[in-house]
Amino acid sequence: MNDILNDVKIIPYEPQYKEAFKALNEEWIKSFFVMEASDYKLLDHPEEKILAQGGYIAFALLNDEVVGTCALVKANAEPLTFELSKMAVSPKAQGKKIGYLLGNTLVEKAKELGAEKVFLETNSILGPAIRLYEKLGFKHMPVTNAGYDRVDVQMELDLKIE
């Protein structure tokens, strides 16, 4: 296991990985749900809709191949709040703690940017993902103003109390 972790590199967004960002997310979303307009908005235009708005995208590389990705989407300027969004790990790389590495990297990035909170939206059928978010310190909260039809779980990480 440690050998895998030593081989995984977490890097910031590079334009050459734009298609991998979309492909990895489309793959998992279509295996459980249907793609929604909100998905296409972010996945088709990550530079404009995420990065240019003050967000951040990370990729996990294993042997120089993109096997995972995750984004921080700026949700609010005051107080600075991000959504942890579009986390995807290739099926061939699942179970190797790549999701945890990505999530932890983005939580640290949110702290570095001065965020007060990070929230996420998911679905209760994604048990392993929910356990991952709990391990990262996210707490369940009531679902309000969900950004996707598939959302039935919202979680939040309060960075002010860390």
Short mmCIF file of C-alpha atoms in Angstrom, two decimals:
data_model
loop_
_atom_site.label_atom_id
_atom_site.label_comp_id
_atom_site.label_asym_id
_atom_site.label_seq_id
_atom_site.Cartn_x
_atom_site.Cartn_y
_atom_site.Cartn_z
CA MET A 1 0.00 0.00 0.00
CA ASN A 2 2.73 2.48 0.92
CA ASP A 3 4.42 1.79 -2.41
CA ILE A 4 1.27 2.99 -4.18
CA LEU A 5 1.10 6.15 -2.05
CA ASN A 6 4.74 6.87 -2.83
CA ASP A 7 3.97 6.56 -6.55
CA VAL A 8 0.93 8.87 -6.49
CA LYS A 9 1.56 12.52 -7.23
CA ILE A 10 -1.08 15.16 -6.52
CA ILE A 11 -0.66 18.10 -8.89
CA PRO A 12 -2.62 21.28 -9.66
CA TYR A 13 -4.68 21.69 -12.82
CA GLU A 14 -2.86 21.69 -16.13
CA PRO A 15 -4.73 22.29 -19.42
CA GLN A 16 -3.48 18.99 -20.84
CA TYR A 17 -5.64 17.20 -18.23
CA LYS A 18 -8.90 19.02 -19.02
CA GLU A 19 -10.35 16.02 -20.86
CA ALA A 20 -9.36 13.66 -18.03
CA PHE A 21 -11.26 15.89 -15.59
CA LYS A 22 -14.42 15.44 -17.65
CA ALA A 23 -13.89 11.77 -18.55
CA LEU A 24 -13.24 10.58 -14.98
CA ASN A 25 -16.32 12.40 -13.67
CA GLU A 26 -18.59 11.34 -16.51
CA GLU A 27 -17.56 7.74 -15.97
CA TRP A 28 -18.64 7.57 -12.33
CA ILE A 29 -21.71 9.82 -12.65
CA LYS A 30 -23.12 7.77 -15.55
CA SER A 31 -22.58 4.50 -13.69
CA PHE A 32 -24.88 5.65 -10.83
CA PHE A 33 -26.92 8.61 -12.08
CA VAL A 34 -27.53 10.78 -15.15
CA MET A 35 -25.45 13.77 -16.16
CA GLU A 36 -27.15 17.08 -15.34
CA ALA A 37 -26.74 20.58 -16.75
CA SER A 38 -24.74 21.57 -13.66
CA ASP A 39 -22.29 18.75 -14.36
CA TYR A 40 -21.69 19.84 -17.94
CA LYS A 41 -21.24 23.47 -16.90
CA LEU A 42 -18.26 22.59 -14.70
CA LEU A 43 -16.86 19.66 -16.69
CA ASP A 44 -16.96 21.40 -20.07
CA HIS A 45 -15.55 24.70 -18.79
CA PRO A 46 -13.29 24.06 -15.78
CA GLU A 47 -11.00 27.02 -16.48
CA GLU A 48 -13.85 29.51 -16.70
CA LYS A 49 -16.30 28.07 -14.15
CA ILE A 50 -13.86 26.86 -11.48
CA LEU A 51 -10.35 28.29 -11.82
CA ALA A 52 -11.21 31.82 -13.02
CA GLN A 53 -13.74 32.10 -10.18
CA GLY A 54 -11.06 31.48 -7.53
CA GLY A 55 -11.39 27.72 -7.33
CA TYR A 56 -8.81 24.97 -7.62
CA ILE A 57 -8.55 21.60 -9.36
CA ALA A 58 -6.14 18.82 -8.42
CA PHE A 59 -5.20 15.62 -10.21
CA ALA A 60 -3.77 12.36 -8.91
CA LEU A 61 -1.15 10.83 -11.17
CA LEU A 62 -0.07 7.22 -10.84
CA ASN A 63 2.87 6.34 -13.08
CA ASP A 64 2.23 9.63 -14.91
CA GLU A 65 -1.35 8.64 -15.74
CA VAL A 66 -4.29 10.68 -14.40
CA VAL A 67 -6.25 8.33 -12.14
CA GLY A 68 -8.17 10.85 -10.04
CA THR A 69 -9.33 14.42 -9.76
CA CYS A 70 -11.21 16.75 -7.44
CA ALA A 71 -12.12 20.44 -7.41
CA LEU A 72 -12.73 23.26 -4.98
CA VAL A 73 -15.50 25.41 -6.42
CA LYS A 74 -15.80 28.85 -4.83
CA ALA A 75 -19.34 29.10 -3.49
CA ASN A 76 -19.20 32.28 -1.45
CA ALA A 77 -16.73 35.16 -0.98
CA GLU A 78 -17.89 36.30 2.48
CA PRO A 79 -17.34 34.15 4.42
CA LEU A 80 -15.04 32.35 2.02
CA THR A 81 -16.70 28.99 1.33
CA PHE A 82 -15.81 26.29 -1.17
CA GLU A 83 -17.64 23.24 -2.41
CA LEU A 84 -15.57 20.08 -2.61
CA SER A 85 -16.79 18.90 -5.99
CA LYS A 86 -16.17 16.55 -8.87
CA MET A 87 -14.12 13.98 -6.98
CA ALA A 88 -13.51 11.00 -9.22
CA VAL A 89 -11.07 8.12 -9.09
CA SER A 90 -10.66 5.69 -11.96
CA PRO A 91 -12.11 2.25 -11.16
CA LYS A 92 -8.67 0.71 -11.79
CA ALA A 93 -7.18 2.91 -9.05
CA GLN A 94 -9.95 2.68 -6.44
CA GLY A 95 -9.10 1.26 -3.04
CA LYS A 96 -5.62 2.83 -3.11
CA LYS A 97 -6.43 5.85 -0.87
CA ILE A 98 -6.28 8.22 -3.85
CA GLY A 99 -9.63 9.79 -2.93
CA TYR A 100 -8.32 10.49 0.57
CA LEU A 101 -5.12 12.05 -0.81
CA LEU A 102 -7.13 14.29 -3.15
CA GLY A 103 -9.65 15.26 -0.47
CA ASN A 104 -6.98 15.99 2.11
CA THR A 105 -4.97 18.05 -0.39
CA LEU A 106 -8.02 20.17 -1.21
CA VAL A 107 -8.98 20.67 2.43
CA GLU A 108 -5.44 21.92 3.05
CA LYS A 109 -5.71 24.16 -0.04
CA ALA A 110 -8.97 25.63 1.26
CA LYS A 111 -7.26 26.43 4.57
CA GLU A 112 -4.34 27.99 2.71
CA LEU A 113 -6.79 30.20 0.76
CA GLY A 114 -8.39 31.34 4.03
CA ALA A 115 -11.71 29.51 3.69
CA GLU A 116 -14.01 29.26 6.68
CA LYS A 117 -16.00 26.30 5.39
CA VAL A 118 -15.97 23.56 2.78
CA PHE A 119 -19.17 21.73 1.95
CA LEU A 120 -20.07 18.91 -0.40
CA GLU A 121 -23.09 17.26 -1.92
CA THR A 122 -23.41 13.54 -2.53
CA ASN A 123 -25.86 10.65 -2.50
CA SER A 124 -26.48 8.06 0.21
CA ILE A 125 -25.84 5.15 -2.21
CA LEU A 126 -22.17 6.23 -2.37
CA GLY A 127 -21.23 4.70 0.99
CA PRO A 128 -17.45 4.55 0.46
CA ALA A 129 -17.42 8.24 -0.55
CA ILE A 130 -19.42 9.25 2.52
CA ARG A 131 -17.05 7.30 4.79
CA LEU A 132 -14.12 9.06 3.09
CA TYR A 133 -15.67 12.49 3.72
CA GLU A 134 -16.34 11.58 7.36
CA LYS A 135 -12.70 10.51 7.70
CA LEU A 136 -11.69 13.93 6.33
CA GLY A 137 -13.74 15.56 9.11
CA PHE A 138 -16.93 16.49 7.24
CA LYS A 139 -20.14 16.48 9.31
CA HIS A 140 -23.62 15.72 8.02
CA MET A 141 -26.04 18.63 7.74
CA PRO A 142 -29.64 19.04 6.54
CA VAL A 143 -30.00 19.10 2.74
CA THR A 144 -30.85 22.58 1.48
CA ASN A 145 -30.64 24.14 -1.99
CA ALA A 146 -29.05 21.06 -3.55
CA GLY A 147 -27.23 21.76 -6.80
CA TYR A 148 -28.14 18.41 -8.38
CA ASP A 149 -31.27 16.24 -8.48
CA ARG A 150 -29.26 13.27 -7.18
CA VAL A 151 -28.23 14.98 -3.91
CA ASP A 152 -29.68 13.54 -0.71
CA VAL A 153 -26.62 14.10 1.51
CA GLN A 154 -24.86 17.37 2.31
CA MET A 155 -21.81 17.60 4.52
CA GLU A 156 -19.72 20.47 5.83
CA LEU A 157 -16.26 20.99 7.26
CA ASP A 158 -15.90 24.02 9.51
CA LEU A 159 -12.31 25.21 9.14
CA LYS A 160 -12.63 27.89 11.85
CA ILE A 161 -12.74 25.27 14.60
CA GLU A 162 -9.77 23.25 13.36
#
